mmCIF file of N, CA and C in Angstrom:
data_model
loop_
_atom_site.group_PDB
_atom_site.id
_atom_site.type_symbol
_atom_site.label_atom_id
_atom_site.label_comp_id
_atom_site.label_asym_id
_atom_site.label_seq_id
_atom_site.Cartn_x
_atom_site.Cartn_y
_atom_site.Cartn_z
ATOM 1 N N MET A 12 127.471 120.912 113.607
ATOM 2 C CA MET A 12 126.633 119.853 113.759
ATOM 3 C C MET A 12 127.625 118.584 113.042
ATOM 4 N N VAL A 13 127.471 117.507 114.130
ATOM 5 C CA VAL A 13 128.201 116.524 113.530
ATOM 6 C C VAL A 13 127.207 115.824 113.031
ATOM 7 N N MET A 14 128.027 114.992 111.435
ATOM 8 C CA MET A 14 127.107 114.455 110.441
ATOM 9 C C MET A 14 127.518 113.090 110.730
ATOM 10 N N LYS A 15 125.955 112.482 110.835
ATOM 11 C CA LYS A 15 125.968 110.805 110.936
ATOM 12 C C LYS A 15 126.389 110.272 109.843
ATOM 13 N N VAL A 16 127.184 108.787 109.810
ATOM 14 C CA VAL A 16 127.364 108.052 108.812
ATOM 15 C C VAL A 16 126.465 106.983 109.253
ATOM 16 N N TYR A 17 125.835 106.629 107.797
ATOM 17 C CA TYR A 17 124.877 105.165 108.049
ATOM 18 C C TYR A 17 124.983 104.480 107.261
ATOM 19 N N SER A 18 124.964 103.289 107.516
ATOM 20 C CA SER A 18 125.722 102.235 106.595
ATOM 21 C C SER A 18 124.764 101.841 105.238
ATOM 22 N N PRO A 19 125.195 101.375 104.336
ATOM 23 C CA PRO A 19 124.663 101.015 103.012
ATOM 24 C C PRO A 19 123.516 99.992 103.514
ATOM 25 N N GLU A 20 123.456 99.320 104.426
ATOM 26 C CA GLU A 20 122.251 98.500 104.416
ATOM 27 C C GLU A 20 121.292 99.278 105.353
ATOM 28 N N PHE A 21 121.326 99.860 106.338
ATOM 29 C CA PHE A 21 120.736 100.675 107.041
ATOM 30 C C PHE A 21 119.937 101.698 105.891
ATOM 31 N N LYS A 22 120.702 102.251 104.825
ATOM 32 C CA LYS A 22 120.189 102.773 103.825
ATOM 33 C C LYS A 22 118.895 102.398 102.969
ATOM 34 N N ALA A 23 119.414 101.083 102.690
ATOM 35 C CA ALA A 23 118.576 100.096 101.767
ATOM 36 C C ALA A 23 117.554 100.030 102.325
ATOM 37 N N ASP A 24 117.498 99.237 103.888
ATOM 38 C CA ASP A 24 116.230 99.156 104.476
ATOM 39 C C ASP A 24 115.346 100.312 104.656
ATOM 40 N N ALA A 25 115.723 101.296 104.553
ATOM 41 C CA ALA A 25 114.982 102.252 105.204
ATOM 42 C C ALA A 25 114.147 103.017 103.804
ATOM 43 N N VAL A 26 115.067 102.780 102.731
ATOM 44 C CA VAL A 26 114.422 102.926 101.217
ATOM 45 C C VAL A 26 113.413 101.992 101.245
ATOM 46 N N ALA A 27 113.593 100.316 101.596
ATOM 47 C CA ALA A 27 112.809 99.201 101.363
ATOM 48 C C ALA A 27 111.078 99.599 102.032
ATOM 49 N N LEU A 28 111.595 100.411 103.956
ATOM 50 C CA LEU A 28 110.716 100.167 104.467
ATOM 51 C C LEU A 28 109.685 101.292 103.956
ATOM 52 N N PHE A 29 110.249 102.475 103.179
ATOM 53 C CA PHE A 29 109.128 103.517 102.891
ATOM 54 C C PHE A 29 108.469 103.082 101.303
ATOM 55 N N HIS A 30 109.072 102.308 100.729
ATOM 56 C CA HIS A 30 108.225 101.592 99.634
ATOM 57 C C HIS A 30 107.269 100.492 100.157
ATOM 58 N N SER A 31 107.570 99.608 101.096
ATOM 59 C CA SER A 31 107.008 98.585 101.484
ATOM 60 C C SER A 31 105.345 98.925 101.428
ATOM 61 N N ASP A 32 104.927 100.056 102.450
ATOM 62 C CA ASP A 32 103.557 100.544 102.508
ATOM 63 C C ASP A 32 103.347 101.778 101.782
ATOM 64 N N PRO A 33 102.308 101.549 100.909
ATOM 65 C CA PRO A 33 101.928 102.833 99.943
ATOM 66 C C PRO A 33 101.403 103.791 100.874
ATOM 67 N N ASP A 34 101.198 103.792 102.095
ATOM 68 C CA ASP A 34 100.183 104.408 102.992
ATOM 69 C C ASP A 34 101.337 105.138 103.444
ATOM 70 N N LEU A 35 102.809 104.906 103.720
ATOM 71 C CA LEU A 35 103.748 105.368 104.833
ATOM 72 C C LEU A 35 103.939 106.856 103.720
ATOM 73 N N THR A 36 104.433 108.071 104.857
ATOM 74 C CA THR A 36 105.376 109.290 104.121
ATOM 75 C C THR A 36 106.323 109.096 104.876
ATOM 76 N N ILE A 37 107.391 110.200 103.882
ATOM 77 C CA ILE A 37 108.599 110.162 104.029
ATOM 78 C C ILE A 37 108.957 110.642 105.591
ATOM 79 N N ALA A 38 107.960 111.638 106.280
ATOM 80 C CA ALA A 38 108.419 111.802 107.397
ATOM 81 C C ALA A 38 108.042 110.749 108.470
ATOM 82 N N GLN A 39 106.888 110.022 108.241
ATOM 83 C CA GLN A 39 106.411 109.034 109.082
ATOM 84 C C GLN A 39 107.374 107.886 109.251
ATOM 85 N N THR A 40 108.124 107.477 108.220
ATOM 86 C CA THR A 40 109.207 106.818 108.145
ATOM 87 C C THR A 40 110.360 107.242 108.893
ATOM 88 N N ALA A 41 111.110 108.488 108.328
ATOM 89 C CA ALA A 41 111.857 108.753 109.128
ATOM 90 C C ALA A 41 111.980 109.189 110.494
ATOM 91 N N ARG A 42 110.627 109.415 110.797
ATOM 92 C CA ARG A 42 110.498 109.588 112.326
ATOM 93 C C ARG A 42 110.511 108.010 112.907
ATOM 94 N N ASP A 43 110.200 106.995 112.644
ATOM 95 C CA ASP A 43 110.259 105.799 112.891
ATOM 96 C C ASP A 43 110.883 105.139 113.156
ATOM 97 N N LEU A 44 112.041 105.733 111.854
ATOM 98 C CA LEU A 44 113.705 105.072 111.998
ATOM 99 C C LEU A 44 114.841 106.268 113.233
ATOM 100 N N GLY A 45 114.117 107.148 113.443
ATOM 101 C CA GLY A 45 114.870 108.202 114.068
ATOM 102 C C GLY A 45 116.059 109.116 113.051
ATOM 103 N N ILE A 46 115.452 109.221 111.941
ATOM 104 C CA ILE A 46 116.750 109.691 111.145
ATOM 105 C C ILE A 46 115.406 111.194 110.453
ATOM 106 N N ASN A 47 116.455 112.447 109.550
ATOM 107 C CA ASN A 47 115.812 113.462 109.116
ATOM 108 C C ASN A 47 114.926 113.070 108.059
ATOM 109 N N ALA A 48 114.174 113.355 107.692
ATOM 110 C CA ALA A 48 113.223 113.449 106.671
ATOM 111 C C ALA A 48 113.843 113.538 105.224
ATOM 112 N N GLU A 49 114.875 114.638 105.540
ATOM 113 C CA GLU A 49 115.262 115.035 104.429
ATOM 114 C C GLU A 49 116.437 114.166 103.907
ATOM 115 N N THR A 50 117.058 113.342 104.808
ATOM 116 C CA THR A 50 118.019 112.751 104.730
ATOM 117 C C THR A 50 117.403 111.468 104.128
ATOM 118 N N LEU A 51 116.166 110.988 104.338
ATOM 119 C CA LEU A 51 116.019 109.893 103.714
ATOM 120 C C LEU A 51 114.964 110.261 102.441
ATOM 121 N N ARG A 52 114.920 111.460 102.416
ATOM 122 C CA ARG A 52 114.232 111.895 100.856
ATOM 123 C C ARG A 52 115.666 111.823 99.768
ATOM 124 N N ASN A 53 116.465 112.524 100.168
ATOM 125 C CA ASN A 53 118.212 111.906 99.673
ATOM 126 C C ASN A 53 118.246 110.644 98.925
ATOM 127 N N TRP A 54 117.815 109.584 100.109
ATOM 128 C CA TRP A 54 118.442 108.480 99.715
ATOM 129 C C TRP A 54 117.496 107.647 98.505
ATOM 130 N N ILE A 55 115.936 108.223 98.769
ATOM 131 C CA ILE A 55 115.424 107.540 97.859
ATOM 132 C C ILE A 55 115.101 107.992 96.456
ATOM 133 N N ARG A 56 115.734 109.261 96.416
ATOM 134 C CA ARG A 56 116.005 110.209 95.283
ATOM 135 C C ARG A 56 117.203 109.388 94.657
ATOM 136 N N ALA A 57 118.309 108.877 95.687
ATOM 137 C CA ALA A 57 119.600 108.380 94.932
ATOM 138 C C ALA A 57 119.356 106.994 94.215
ATOM 139 N N ASP A 58 118.326 106.510 95.317
ATOM 140 C CA ASP A 58 117.826 104.970 94.744
ATOM 141 C C ASP A 58 116.712 105.078 93.269
ATOM 142 N N ARG A 59 116.332 106.258 93.134
ATOM 143 C CA ARG A 59 115.477 105.973 91.930
ATOM 144 C C ARG A 59 116.575 106.429 90.915
ATOM 145 N N ALA A 60 117.561 107.148 91.244
ATOM 146 C CA ALA A 60 118.421 107.471 89.918
ATOM 147 C C ALA A 60 119.538 106.123 89.744
ATOM 148 N N ARG A 61 119.549 105.010 90.732
ATOM 149 C CA ARG A 61 120.061 103.716 90.409
ATOM 150 C C ARG A 61 119.398 103.199 89.456
ATOM 151 N N GLY A 62 118.173 103.281 89.423
ATOM 152 C CA GLY A 62 116.932 102.854 88.643
ATOM 153 C C GLY A 62 116.266 101.503 89.084
ATOM 154 N N SER A 63 116.414 101.378 90.322
ATOM 155 C CA SER A 63 115.436 100.232 91.089
ATOM 156 C C SER A 63 114.210 100.549 91.171
ATOM 157 N N ILE A 64 113.830 102.076 91.425
ATOM 158 C CA ILE A 64 112.161 102.505 91.672
ATOM 159 C C ILE A 64 112.260 103.726 90.549
ATOM 160 N N SER A 65 110.850 102.824 90.165
ATOM 161 C CA SER A 65 110.342 103.971 89.086
ATOM 162 C C SER A 65 109.648 105.493 90.079
ATOM 163 N N THR A 66 109.568 106.259 88.751
ATOM 164 C CA THR A 66 109.524 107.686 89.251
ATOM 165 C C THR A 66 107.824 107.729 90.238
ATOM 166 N N THR A 67 107.205 106.766 90.043
ATOM 167 C CA THR A 67 105.746 106.583 90.871
ATOM 168 C C THR A 67 106.204 106.216 92.392
ATOM 169 N N GLY A 68 107.344 105.740 92.332
ATOM 170 C CA GLY A 68 107.762 105.274 93.952
ATOM 171 C C GLY A 68 107.388 103.645 94.273
ATOM 172 N N ARG A 69 107.128 102.956 93.215
ATOM 173 C CA ARG A 69 106.846 101.407 93.054
ATOM 174 C C ARG A 69 108.031 100.890 92.374
ATOM 175 N N LYS A 70 108.112 99.648 93.010
ATOM 176 C CA LYS A 70 109.249 98.913 92.252
ATOM 177 C C LYS A 70 108.553 98.556 90.856
ATOM 178 N N ASN A 71 109.457 98.708 90.231
ATOM 179 C CA ASN A 71 109.199 97.770 88.512
ATOM 180 C C ASN A 71 108.592 96.787 88.391
ATOM 181 N N VAL A 72 108.093 96.190 87.850
ATOM 182 C CA VAL A 72 107.676 94.875 87.655
ATOM 183 C C VAL A 72 108.437 94.371 87.003
ATOM 184 N N THR A 73 108.989 92.989 86.670
ATOM 185 C CA THR A 73 109.621 92.904 85.179
ATOM 186 C C THR A 73 109.030 91.405 84.795
ATOM 187 N N SER A 74 109.000 90.746 83.816
ATOM 188 C CA SER A 74 108.224 89.328 83.212
ATOM 189 C C SER A 74 109.069 88.352 84.488
ATOM 190 N N THR A 75 110.558 88.759 84.829
ATOM 191 C CA THR A 75 110.947 87.380 85.789
ATOM 192 C C THR A 75 110.067 87.694 87.229
ATOM 193 N N THR A 76 109.934 88.724 87.645
ATOM 194 C CA THR A 76 109.070 88.790 88.572
ATOM 195 C C THR A 76 107.562 88.351 88.657
ATOM 196 N N LYS A 77 107.222 88.527 87.464
ATOM 197 C CA LYS A 77 105.641 88.014 87.540
ATOM 198 C C LYS A 77 105.832 86.282 87.002
ATOM 199 N N ALA A 78 107.014 85.733 86.546
ATOM 200 C CA ALA A 78 107.071 84.231 86.583
ATOM 201 C C ALA A 78 107.514 83.903 88.181
ATOM 202 N N THR A 79 108.256 84.598 88.617
ATOM 203 C CA THR A 79 108.591 84.175 90.297
ATOM 204 C C THR A 79 107.030 84.472 91.070
ATOM 205 N N SER A 80 106.380 85.598 90.991
ATOM 206 C CA SER A 80 105.310 85.534 91.755
ATOM 207 C C SER A 80 104.465 84.485 91.564
ATOM 208 N N GLU A 81 104.002 83.885 90.246
ATOM 209 C CA GLU A 81 103.117 82.561 90.053
ATOM 210 C C GLU A 81 104.014 81.575 90.360
ATOM 211 N N ALA A 82 104.993 81.436 90.250
ATOM 212 C CA ALA A 82 105.839 79.817 90.810
ATOM 213 C C ALA A 82 105.731 79.916 92.921
ATOM 214 N N ASP A 83 105.334 81.101 93.151
ATOM 215 C CA ASP A 83 105.697 81.291 94.916
ATOM 216 C C ASP A 83 104.203 81.116 94.891
ATOM 217 N N ARG A 84 102.799 81.666 94.040
ATOM 218 C CA ARG A 84 101.799 81.313 94.402
ATOM 219 C C ARG A 84 101.217 80.133 94.191
ATOM 220 N N GLU A 85 101.883 79.351 93.251
ATOM 221 C CA GLU A 85 101.388 77.926 93.353
ATOM 222 C C GLU A 85 102.204 77.052 94.646
ATOM 223 N N GLU A 86 103.253 77.661 94.866
ATOM 224 C CA GLU A 86 103.910 76.744 96.149
ATOM 225 C C GLU A 86 103.084 77.381 97.197
ATOM 226 N N LEU A 87 102.620 78.121 97.502
ATOM 227 C CA LEU A 87 101.792 78.835 98.660
ATOM 228 C C LEU A 87 100.339 78.291 98.550
ATOM 229 N N GLU A 88 99.746 77.759 97.550
ATOM 230 C CA GLU A 88 98.607 77.361 97.723
ATOM 231 C C GLU A 88 98.876 75.648 97.486
ATOM 232 N N ALA A 89 99.948 74.951 97.192
ATOM 233 C CA ALA A 89 100.302 73.610 97.762
ATOM 234 C C ALA A 89 100.621 73.657 99.537
ATOM 235 N N ARG A 90 101.271 74.543 99.889
ATOM 236 C CA ARG A 90 101.363 74.873 101.167
ATOM 237 C C ARG A 90 99.940 74.885 102.160
ATOM 238 N N ILE A 91 98.982 75.722 101.488
ATOM 239 C CA ILE A 91 97.782 75.744 102.144
ATOM 240 C C ILE A 91 97.270 74.407 102.076
ATOM 241 N N LYS A 92 97.170 73.580 100.706
ATOM 242 C CA LYS A 92 96.106 72.515 100.773
ATOM 243 C C LYS A 92 96.827 71.524 101.875
ATOM 244 N N ALA A 93 98.153 71.419 101.967
ATOM 245 C CA ALA A 93 98.881 70.364 103.101
ATOM 246 C C ALA A 93 98.372 70.936 104.103
ATOM 247 N N LEU A 94 98.267 72.243 104.655
ATOM 248 C CA LEU A 94 97.868 72.594 106.071
ATOM 249 C C LEU A 94 96.332 72.522 106.170
ATOM 250 N N GLU A 95 95.697 72.719 105.179
ATOM 251 C CA GLU A 95 94.309 72.079 105.098
ATOM 252 C C GLU A 95 93.943 70.712 105.374
ATOM 253 N N ALA A 96 94.751 69.811 105.183
ATOM 254 C CA ALA A 96 94.807 68.425 105.533
ATOM 255 C C ALA A 96 95.217 68.067 106.363
ATOM 256 N N GLU A 97 96.117 68.462 107.023
ATOM 257 C CA GLU A 97 96.711 68.372 108.323
ATOM 258 C C GLU A 97 95.869 68.585 109.464
ATOM 259 N N LEU A 98 95.206 69.812 109.176
ATOM 260 C CA LEU A 98 94.085 70.730 110.276
ATOM 261 C C LEU A 98 93.267 69.731 110.349
ATOM 262 N N LYS A 99 92.733 69.086 108.944
ATOM 263 C CA LYS A 99 91.539 68.162 109.074
ATOM 264 C C LYS A 99 91.694 67.002 109.968
ATOM 265 N N ALA A 100 92.996 66.506 109.707
ATOM 266 C CA ALA A 100 93.405 65.421 110.625
ATOM 267 C C ALA A 100 93.495 65.511 112.289
ATOM 268 N N VAL A 101 93.682 66.772 112.645
ATOM 269 C CA VAL A 101 93.795 67.275 113.913
ATOM 270 C C VAL A 101 92.659 67.478 114.215
ATOM 271 N N ARG A 102 92.081 68.172 113.989
ATOM 272 C CA ARG A 102 90.407 68.260 114.587
ATOM 273 C C ARG A 102 89.751 66.634 114.365
ATOM 274 N N LYS A 103 90.093 65.967 113.709
ATOM 275 C CA LYS A 103 89.440 64.399 113.759
ATOM 276 C C LYS A 103 90.185 63.644 114.844
ATOM 277 N N ASP A 104 91.574 64.112 115.329
ATOM 278 C CA ASP A 104 92.178 63.745 116.410
ATOM 279 C C ASP A 104 91.612 63.892 117.734
ATOM 280 N N ASN A 105 91.225 65.082 117.711
ATOM 281 C CA ASN A 105 90.737 65.812 118.603
ATOM 282 C C ASN A 105 89.346 65.680 119.209
ATOM 283 N N ALA A 106 88.411 65.449 117.909
ATOM 284 C CA ALA A 106 87.403 64.861 118.266
ATOM 285 C C ALA A 106 87.517 63.556 118.868
ATOM 286 N N THR A 107 88.271 62.211 118.360
ATOM 287 C CA THR A 107 88.364 61.366 118.707
ATOM 288 C C THR A 107 88.813 61.292 120.209
ATOM 289 N N LEU A 108 89.570 62.329 120.776
ATOM 290 C CA LEU A 108 90.292 62.123 122.269
ATOM 291 C C LEU A 108 89.197 62.650 122.938
ATOM 292 N N ALA A 109 88.187 63.502 122.585
ATOM 293 C CA ALA A 109 87.194 64.551 123.554
ATOM 294 C C ALA A 109 86.034 63.463 123.840
ATOM 295 N N THR A 110 85.786 62.160 123.019
ATOM 296 C CA THR A 110 84.821 60.879 122.874
ATOM 297 C C THR A 110 85.557 60.281 123.854
ATOM 298 N N GLU A 111 87.232 59.893 123.687
ATOM 299 C CA GLU A 111 87.525 59.105 125.135
ATOM 300 C C GLU A 111 87.551 59.524 126.183
ATOM 301 N N ARG A 112 87.810 60.856 126.440
ATOM 302 C CA ARG A 112 87.561 61.474 127.812
ATOM 303 C C ARG A 112 86.361 61.580 128.180
ATOM 304 N N ASP A 113 85.234 61.835 127.592
ATOM 305 C CA ASP A 113 83.827 61.529 127.980
ATOM 306 C C ASP A 113 83.691 60.490 128.899
ATOM 307 N N ILE A 114 83.954 59.254 127.586
ATOM 308 C CA ILE A 114 83.899 57.941 128.204
ATOM 309 C C ILE A 114 84.671 57.689 129.163
ATOM 310 N N LEU A 115 86.132 58.260 129.721
ATOM 311 C CA LEU A 115 86.549 58.116 130.829
ATOM 312 C C LEU A 115 86.243 58.482 132.033
ATOM 313 N N ARG A 116 85.555 59.888 131.468
ATOM 314 C CA ARG A 116 85.122 60.532 132.893
ATOM 315 C C ARG A 116 83.660 60.189 133.632
ATOM 316 N N LYS A 117 82.967 59.369 132.521
ATOM 317 C CA LYS A 117 81.560 58.635 132.734
ATOM 318 C C LYS A 117 82.150 57.116 133.484
ATOM 319 N N ALA A 118 83.223 56.621 133.301
ATOM 320 C CA ALA A 118 83.514 55.481 134.090
ATOM 321 C C ALA A 118 84.183 55.975 135.613
ATOM 322 N N THR A 119 84.758 56.648 135.276
ATOM 323 C CA THR A 119 85.349 57.382 136.521
ATOM 324 C C THR A 119 83.932 57.457 137.617
ATOM 325 N N LYS A 120 83.105 57.918 137.282
ATOM 326 C CA LYS A 120 81.918 58.305 138.163
ATOM 327 C C LYS A 120 81.240 56.924 138.476
ATOM 328 N N PHE A 121 81.090 56.211 137.619
ATOM 329 C CA PHE A 121 80.257 54.875 137.747
ATOM 330 C C PHE A 121 81.191 54.188 139.054
ATOM 331 N N PHE A 122 82.639 53.926 138.637
ATOM 332 C CA PHE A 122 83.566 53.485 139.723
ATOM 333 C C PHE A 122 83.836 53.927 141.008
ATOM 334 N N ALA A 123 83.446 55.332 140.832
ATOM 335 C CA ALA A 123 83.412 56.247 142.552
ATOM 336 C C ALA A 123 82.163 55.763 143.114
ATOM 337 N N SER A 124 81.262 55.691 142.229
ATOM 338 C CA SER A 124 80.220 55.489 143.192
ATOM 339 C C SER A 124 79.894 53.726 143.259
ATOM 340 N N GLU A 125 80.069 52.922 142.908
ATOM 341 C CA GLU A 125 80.436 51.503 143.222
ATOM 342 C C GLU A 125 81.465 51.248 144.540
ATOM 343 N N MET A 126 82.504 51.950 144.591
ATOM 344 C CA MET A 126 83.496 51.524 145.841
ATOM 345 C C MET A 126 82.888 52.472 146.555
ATOM 346 N N THR A 127 81.624 52.920 147.459
ATOM 347 C CA THR A 127 81.770 53.413 148.329
ATOM 348 C C THR A 127 81.419 52.567 149.340
ATOM 349 N N TRP A 128 82.240 52.194 150.345
ATOM 350 C CA TRP A 128 82.401 51.080 151.648
ATOM 351 C C TRP A 128 81.682 51.637 152.693
#
């Protein structure tokens, strides 16, 4: 049987995919990627041996990660507020355009009835 050679990027992506969803099993992930489940299991073990993954299968959370997540949360909240303000303005413009459209329709009907020769 021919041994397949996978790039380090593919291996890292496969391990990251497995760890991205706690409901995924090794077998499901391997089947989705088209690789042997034991191969993926070995990559996960090697990744744990390097220390980037805890024995529970979850990424280790450090204080820098917490600080980063707080900064990300603040950035996302600011972005949400900006998008809500933009949405409010767009809805106001939409209501104005709908009113103008109704006025123009009424005017069109009026002038159409007046122009019967």
